[in-house]
Amino acid sequence: MSDPPPGAFDGHAHVYPLRVYYEDTDAAGIVYYANYLRFAERARTEMMRSLGLNHSGMMAEEGVVFAVRHCTADFLAPARLDDWLEVVTRITGLRGASLGMEQWVRRDGADLVRMSLKLACMTLAGRPSRIPATLRAHLEEFRNRNDP
Amino acid sequence: MSDPPPGAFDGHAHVYPLRVYYEDTDAAGIVYYANYLRFAERARTEMMRSLGLNHSGMMAEEGVVFAVRHCTADFLAPARLDDWLEVVTRITGLRGASLGMEQWVRRDGADLVRMSLKLACMTLAGRPSRIPATLRAHLEEFRNRNDP
Amino acid sequence: MSDPPPGAFDGHAHVYPLRVYYEDTDAAGIVYYANYLRFAERARTEMMRSLGLNHSGMMAEEGVVFAVRHCTADFLAPARLDDWLEVVTRITGLRGASLGMEQWVRRDGADLVRMSLKLACMTLAGRPSRIPATLRAHLEEFRNRNDP
Amino acid sequence: MSDPPPGAFDGHAHVYPLRVYYEDTDAAGIVYYANYLRFAERARTEMMRSLGLNHSGMMAEEGVVFAVRHCTADFLAPARLDDWLEVVTRITGLRGASLGMEQWVRRDGADLVRMSLKLACMTLAGRPSRIPATLRAHLEEFRNRNDP
């Protein structure tokens, strides 16, 4: 496939672009609040892929998944149909078995939603697991490159 | 849990009630078209449960799932926020490895969406499978009770 | 329609029951994290309806909607396909133009997700609005009945 | 925004690429069947945008939306987490007030889902409407370029 992967590191953080489609909106004419969490997960997936990590590979080779344990979201302003948004993703903490992240959804440079998340590394059976060394190395490298 | 399962056989077909929430609607103020397929799948699940069949049990004990192979949908009139809908489900065909169904979404007796589906019985590895005998007996009993 | 509305006040809080369907789960075999926010919104809608308030009516008669401004979620344990869950909803704060709520998703009495939310009353044009007096009276009555 | 819009005309049809994320999959490990209709709608939106047409603009300037009236889908093979898919879109019919389309979801050149749709042009009040002349000209131009 010749298309570039969506999203890229912009020198400060990973930036993932997306369009707002009908499926994302609700009868109030704005993006439904839970859907920002879907946008954020797409962005985390592409951030990981930009480091050479994908979910299927992590499951098959390392036997782990990352699960969101804690999430805080501030909804500052609504996005609307046809908007072109960016989700900005940074790693703010890296511990033995968990990961801290900050993510923003912005439009034309203005923040619409600000999120803070804690993700735990889990075995496929659902038990907490240390982050495998190869994963950790990639995540550390990203954290060191992104803004603190 | 003391709540009754949602939906019941009404003497002609299985009838599953549901409310339209914000998540189901879009910026056009109506239920997003793909969401009727979600409603229909909820109704099929409860129809199966009313026969004593549930997905987890079928996977664990029989090693099979039902996958939608073909679906036709006619969207006659839109549902809206706060509507109380019913999904009507009938089995119209039962073959060795597949199942034909008709489903309607209606509001106050008027049909909004009419669907016709073919589901295939599959192993967990994704291969076609004959419908196990115990499942078949339950499905046949339902088909014989519902309107032709 | 003769079906009772889903959910009821149990003497301490509003309790809304729901089944986990395929649409709610993901390839990790568990309920996708953003979907708990959909469940919570369904429960808030039914809590409001149990007070005689519905979205369409509030929009048409009072010209307001409630928008989630802030949300914190702790994901303690995963829900799975076919689970029968309850969403518990309480009002924890009621101010001039906003509402504080706590919501839990639980299965067999064990909490799976704990959420805390702040909702703002908005005009249809998206401006902050005081909560209209009739709405406020209903919400206050509920807050006084539910556990502090 | 410097990112190119997703999707492009490839000389035969409009081709829209997308990644499969967790939100798109279900507990059977595959893309949930209703989500292909979401993918198809994203692709139709970008096909329209590539002609200079967007939903917000059509609503504001022409007072119309396109609503799916009829949809047939054949699910040939499942897509999975992390898959990179393409949705191919062609206009197969253009009448006074409606539009026929064919859409495929494919992976590495193999078709996974084939859809056939009829969309009706509607006023914002939900009444059938002739397709406005400027819209029609764009759609005709696309139909004449895409494979019959």
PDB file of N, CA and C in Angstrom, chain A residues 1 3-6 16-17 19 21-23 38 41-42 45-46 49 54-57 59 65 81-82 84 86 108, chain D residues 1 3-6 16-17 19 21-23 38 41-42 45-46 49 54-57 59 65 81-82 84 86 108:
ATOM      1  N   MET A   1       0.860  -1.187   0.000  1.00  0.00           N
ATOM      2  CA  MET A   1       0.000   0.000   0.000  1.00  0.00           C
ATOM      3  C   MET A   1       0.894   1.234   0.000  1.00  0.00           C
ATOM      4  N   ASP A   3      -0.044   4.468   0.462  1.00  0.00           N
ATOM      5  CA  ASP A   3      -0.442   5.591   1.321  1.00  0.00           C
ATOM      6  C   ASP A   3       0.469   5.655   2.534  1.00  0.00           C
ATOM      7  N   PRO A   4       0.817   6.857   2.947  1.00  0.00           N
ATOM      8  CA  PRO A   4       1.594   6.986   4.172  1.00  0.00           C
ATOM      9  C   PRO A   4       0.695   6.647   5.352  1.00  0.00           C
ATOM     10  N   PRO A   5       1.274   6.145   6.452  1.00  0.00           N
ATOM     11  CA  PRO A   5       0.449   5.911   7.639  1.00  0.00           C
ATOM     12  C   PRO A   5      -0.085   7.237   8.144  1.00  0.00           C
ATOM     13  N   PRO A   6      -1.301   7.255   8.676  1.00  0.00           N
ATOM     14  CA  PRO A   6      -1.838   8.522   9.170  1.00  0.00           C
ATOM     15  C   PRO A   6      -1.115   8.944  10.440  1.00  0.00           C
ATOM     16  N   TYR A  16      -2.000  13.131  14.969  1.00  0.00           N
ATOM     17  CA  TYR A  16      -2.824  12.244  14.145  1.00  0.00           C
ATOM     18  C   TYR A  16      -4.031  13.022  13.633  1.00  0.00           C
ATOM     19  N   PRO A  17      -4.195  13.123  12.312  1.00  0.00           N
ATOM     20  CA  PRO A  17      -5.309  13.902  11.754  1.00  0.00           C
ATOM     21  C   PRO A  17      -6.521  13.021  11.488  1.00  0.00           C
ATOM     22  N   ARG A  19     -10.943  13.261  10.075  1.00  0.00           N
ATOM     23  CA  ARG A  19     -12.141  13.981   9.692  1.00  0.00           C
ATOM     24  C   ARG A  19     -13.305  13.553  10.586  1.00  0.00           C
ATOM     25  N   TYR A  21     -16.966  12.511  10.704  1.00  0.00           N
ATOM     26  CA  TYR A  21     -18.009  11.995   9.820  1.00  0.00           C
ATOM     27  C   TYR A  21     -19.347  11.947  10.557  1.00  0.00           C
ATOM     28  N   TYR A  22     -20.416  11.687   9.805  1.00  0.00           N
ATOM     29  CA  TYR A  22     -21.757  11.577  10.416  1.00  0.00           C
ATOM     30  C   TYR A  22     -21.759  10.635  11.620  1.00  0.00           C
ATOM     31  N   GLU A  23     -21.097   9.495  11.485  1.00  0.00           N
ATOM     32  CA  GLU A  23     -21.098   8.498  12.563  1.00  0.00           C
ATOM     33  C   GLU A  23     -20.580   9.052  13.897  1.00  0.00           C
ATOM     34  N   ARG A  38     -12.598   7.348  21.280  1.00  0.00           N
ATOM     35  CA  ARG A  38     -12.263   6.534  20.104  1.00  0.00           C
ATOM     36  C   ARG A  38     -11.165   7.236  19.288  1.00  0.00           C
ATOM     37  N   GLU A  41      -7.868   6.744  20.940  1.00  0.00           N
ATOM     38  CA  GLU A  41      -7.312   5.395  20.809  1.00  0.00           C
ATOM     39  C   GLU A  41      -6.733   5.178  19.408  1.00  0.00           C
ATOM     40  N   ARG A  42      -7.383   5.744  18.393  1.00  0.00           N
ATOM     41  CA  ARG A  42      -6.810   5.665  17.041  1.00  0.00           C
ATOM     42  C   ARG A  42      -5.417   6.311  17.039  1.00  0.00           C
ATOM     43  N   THR A  45      -2.817   4.232  18.762  1.00  0.00           N
ATOM     44  CA  THR A  45      -2.452   3.109  17.894  1.00  0.00           C
ATOM     45  C   THR A  45      -1.441   3.553  16.840  1.00  0.00           C
ATOM     46  N   GLU A  46      -1.691   4.698  16.224  1.00  0.00           N
ATOM     47  CA  GLU A  46      -0.783   5.167  15.176  1.00  0.00           C
ATOM     48  C   GLU A  46       0.536   5.662  15.769  1.00  0.00           C
ATOM     49  N   ARG A  49       2.379   2.525  16.228  1.00  0.00           N
ATOM     50  CA  ARG A  49       2.830   2.017  14.931  1.00  0.00           C
ATOM     51  C   ARG A  49       4.024   2.803  14.407  1.00  0.00           C
ATOM     52  N   ASN A  54       2.674  -2.734  16.824  1.00  0.00           N
ATOM     53  CA  ASN A  54       1.242  -2.821  16.548  1.00  0.00           C
ATOM     54  C   ASN A  54       0.588  -3.837  17.465  1.00  0.00           C
ATOM     55  N   HIS A  55      -0.734  -3.668  17.642  1.00  0.00           N
ATOM     56  CA  HIS A  55      -1.462  -4.480  18.617  1.00  0.00           C
ATOM     57  C   HIS A  55      -1.324  -5.973  18.322  1.00  0.00           C
ATOM     58  N   SER A  56      -1.542  -6.356  17.064  1.00  0.00           N
ATOM     59  CA  SER A  56      -1.505  -7.775  16.693  1.00  0.00           C
ATOM     60  C   SER A  56      -0.123  -8.346  17.015  1.00  0.00           C
ATOM     61  N   GLY A  57       0.906  -7.600  16.643  1.00  0.00           N
ATOM     62  CA  GLY A  57       2.267  -8.069  16.917  1.00  0.00           C
ATOM     63  C   GLY A  57       2.545  -8.178  18.407  1.00  0.00           C
ATOM     64  N   MET A  59       0.434  -8.676  20.769  1.00  0.00           N
ATOM     65  CA  MET A  59      -0.302  -9.828  21.306  1.00  0.00           C
ATOM     66  C   MET A  59       0.407 -11.130  20.938  1.00  0.00           C
ATOM     67  N   VAL A  65      -1.224  -6.678  26.029  1.00  0.00           N
ATOM     68  CA  VAL A  65      -2.005  -5.563  25.498  1.00  0.00           C
ATOM     69  C   VAL A  65      -1.901  -4.410  26.498  1.00  0.00           C
ATOM     70  N   LEU A  81     -19.551  18.187  12.387  1.00  0.00           N
ATOM     71  CA  LEU A  81     -19.494  17.459  11.120  1.00  0.00           C
ATOM     72  C   LEU A  81     -18.537  18.139  10.144  1.00  0.00           C
ATOM     73  N   ASP A  82     -17.712  17.354   9.478  1.00  0.00           N
ATOM     74  CA  ASP A  82     -16.792  17.817   8.428  1.00  0.00           C
ATOM     75  C   ASP A  82     -15.523  18.463   9.002  1.00  0.00           C
ATOM     76  N   TRP A  84     -11.898  18.983  10.429  1.00  0.00           N
ATOM     77  CA  TRP A  84     -10.628  18.274  10.284  1.00  0.00           C
ATOM     78  C   TRP A  84      -9.876  18.512  11.593  1.00  0.00           C
ATOM     79  N   GLU A  86      -7.005  17.272  14.791  1.00  0.00           N
ATOM     80  CA  GLU A  86      -5.743  16.599  15.085  1.00  0.00           C
ATOM     81  C   GLU A  86      -5.781  16.095  16.523  1.00  0.00           C
ATOM     82  N   ASP A 108      -7.628  23.662  14.116  1.00  0.00           N
ATOM     83  CA  ASP A 108      -6.997  24.946  13.779  1.00  0.00           C
ATOM     84  C   ASP A 108      -6.190  25.491  14.961  1.00  0.00           C
TER      85      ASP A 108
ATOM     86  N   MET D   1      -4.153  23.272   6.969  1.00  0.00           N
ATOM     87  CA  MET D   1      -3.724  21.893   7.281  1.00  0.00           C
ATOM     88  C   MET D   1      -3.024  21.331   6.046  1.00  0.00           C
ATOM     89  N   ASP D   3      -2.035  18.121   5.522  1.00  0.00           N
ATOM     90  CA  ASP D   3      -2.307  16.730   5.155  1.00  0.00           C
ATOM     91  C   ASP D   3      -3.217  16.683   3.941  1.00  0.00           C
ATOM     92  N   PRO D   4      -2.937  15.744   3.053  1.00  0.00           N
ATOM     93  CA  PRO D   4      -3.845  15.577   1.921  1.00  0.00           C
ATOM     94  C   PRO D   4      -5.134  14.956   2.429  1.00  0.00           C
ATOM     95  N   PRO D   5      -6.257  15.220   1.754  1.00  0.00           N
ATOM     96  CA  PRO D   5      -7.491  14.562   2.160  1.00  0.00           C
ATOM     97  C   PRO D   5      -7.338  13.062   1.961  1.00  0.00           C
ATOM     98  N   PRO D   6      -7.952  12.257   2.820  1.00  0.00           N
ATOM     99  CA  PRO D   6      -7.829  10.817   2.640  1.00  0.00           C
ATOM    100  C   PRO D   6      -8.639  10.355   1.428  1.00  0.00           C
ATOM    101  N   TYR D  16     -10.648   4.934  -0.876  1.00  0.00           N
ATOM    102  CA  TYR D  16     -10.467   5.543   0.448  1.00  0.00           C
ATOM    103  C   TYR D  16      -9.801   4.527   1.376  1.00  0.00           C
ATOM    104  N   PRO D  17      -8.634   4.866   1.923  1.00  0.00           N
ATOM    105  CA  PRO D  17      -7.922   3.923   2.775  1.00  0.00           C
ATOM    106  C   PRO D  17      -8.266   4.141   4.243  1.00  0.00           C
ATOM    107  N   ARG D  19      -7.496   2.337   8.451  1.00  0.00           N
ATOM    108  CA  ARG D  19      -6.956   1.321   9.351  1.00  0.00           C
ATOM    109  C   ARG D  19      -8.090   0.761  10.207  1.00  0.00           C
ATOM    110  N   TYR D  21      -9.166  -0.232  13.742  1.00  0.00           N
ATOM    111  CA  TYR D  21      -8.782   0.007  15.138  1.00  0.00           C
ATOM    112  C   TYR D  21      -9.621  -0.872  16.067  1.00  0.00           C
ATOM    113  N   TYR D  22      -9.228  -0.912  17.342  1.00  0.00           N
ATOM    114  CA  TYR D  22      -9.979  -1.695  18.328  1.00  0.00           C
ATOM    115  C   TYR D  22     -11.473  -1.396  18.286  1.00  0.00           C
ATOM    116  N   GLU D  23     -11.833  -0.120  18.184  1.00  0.00           N
ATOM    117  CA  GLU D  23     -13.247   0.264  18.192  1.00  0.00           C
ATOM    118  C   GLU D  23     -14.070  -0.419  17.102  1.00  0.00           C
ATOM    119  N   ARG D  38     -20.274   2.067   8.349  1.00  0.00           N
ATOM    120  CA  ARG D  38     -19.594   3.302   8.749  1.00  0.00           C
ATOM    121  C   ARG D  38     -18.418   3.581   7.795  1.00  0.00           C
ATOM    122  N   GLU D  41     -19.648   4.939   4.577  1.00  0.00           N
ATOM    123  CA  GLU D  41     -20.118   6.320   4.641  1.00  0.00           C
ATOM    124  C   GLU D  41     -18.936   7.300   4.696  1.00  0.00           C
ATOM    125  N   ARG D  42     -17.875   6.922   5.393  1.00  0.00           N
ATOM    126  CA  ARG D  42     -16.664   7.765   5.363  1.00  0.00           C
ATOM    127  C   ARG D  42     -16.174   7.914   3.922  1.00  0.00           C
ATOM    128  N   THR D  45     -18.350  10.178   1.876  1.00  0.00           N
ATOM    129  CA  THR D  45     -18.087  11.562   2.265  1.00  0.00           C
ATOM    130  C   THR D  45     -16.829  12.095   1.576  1.00  0.00           C
ATOM    131  N   GLU D  46     -15.766  11.309   1.557  1.00  0.00           N
ATOM    132  CA  GLU D  46     -14.519  11.774   0.939  1.00  0.00           C
ATOM    133  C   GLU D  46     -14.613  11.792  -0.581  1.00  0.00           C
ATOM    134  N   ARG D  49     -16.313  14.990  -1.160  1.00  0.00           N
ATOM    135  CA  ARG D  49     -15.371  16.094  -0.920  1.00  0.00           C
ATOM    136  C   ARG D  49     -14.391  16.245  -2.081  1.00  0.00           C
ATOM    137  N   ASN D  54     -19.344  19.069   0.351  1.00  0.00           N
ATOM    138  CA  ASN D  54     -19.311  18.556   1.714  1.00  0.00           C
ATOM    139  C   ASN D  54     -20.683  18.710   2.362  1.00  0.00           C
ATOM    140  N   HIS D  55     -20.918  17.861   3.380  1.00  0.00           N
ATOM    141  CA  HIS D  55     -22.253  17.799   3.983  1.00  0.00           C
ATOM    142  C   HIS D  55     -22.699  19.154   4.521  1.00  0.00           C
ATOM    143  N   SER D  56     -21.815  19.816   5.263  1.00  0.00           N
ATOM    144  CA  SER D  56     -22.180  21.096   5.876  1.00  0.00           C
ATOM    145  C   SER D  56     -22.561  22.102   4.795  1.00  0.00           C
ATOM    146  N   GLY D  57     -21.768  22.135   3.756  1.00  0.00           N
ATOM    147  CA  GLY D  57     -22.037  23.059   2.668  1.00  0.00           C
ATOM    148  C   GLY D  57     -23.350  22.738   1.959  1.00  0.00           C
ATOM    149  N   MET D  59     -25.904  21.231   3.181  1.00  0.00           N
ATOM    150  CA  MET D  59     -27.008  21.597   4.068  1.00  0.00           C
ATOM    151  C   MET D  59     -27.226  23.099   4.062  1.00  0.00           C
ATOM    152  N   VAL D  65     -29.693  16.907   2.103  1.00  0.00           N
ATOM    153  CA  VAL D  65     -28.798  15.842   2.540  1.00  0.00           C
ATOM    154  C   VAL D  65     -29.105  14.602   1.681  1.00  0.00           C
ATOM    155  N   LEU D  81      -8.208  -6.621  13.302  1.00  0.00           N
ATOM    156  CA  LEU D  81      -7.460  -5.530  13.945  1.00  0.00           C
ATOM    157  C   LEU D  81      -6.154  -5.254  13.196  1.00  0.00           C
ATOM    158  N   ASP D  82      -5.852  -3.969  13.006  1.00  0.00           N
ATOM    159  CA  ASP D  82      -4.614  -3.508  12.378  1.00  0.00           C
ATOM    160  C   ASP D  82      -4.619  -3.616  10.856  1.00  0.00           C
ATOM    161  N   TRP D  84      -5.140  -2.797   7.030  1.00  0.00           N
ATOM    162  CA  TRP D  84      -5.200  -1.571   6.245  1.00  0.00           C
ATOM    163  C   TRP D  84      -6.122  -1.873   5.066  1.00  0.00           C
ATOM    164  N   GLU D  86      -9.135  -0.701   1.967  1.00  0.00           N
ATOM    165  CA  GLU D  86      -9.550   0.325   1.030  1.00  0.00           C
ATOM    166  C   GLU D  86     -11.041   0.180   0.776  1.00  0.00           C
ATOM    167  N   ASP D 108      -5.538  -5.809   0.359  1.00  0.00           N
ATOM    168  CA  ASP D 108      -4.551  -6.388  -0.561  1.00  0.00           C
ATOM    169  C   ASP D 108      -5.205  -6.886  -1.845  1.00  0.00           C
TER     170      ASP D 108
END
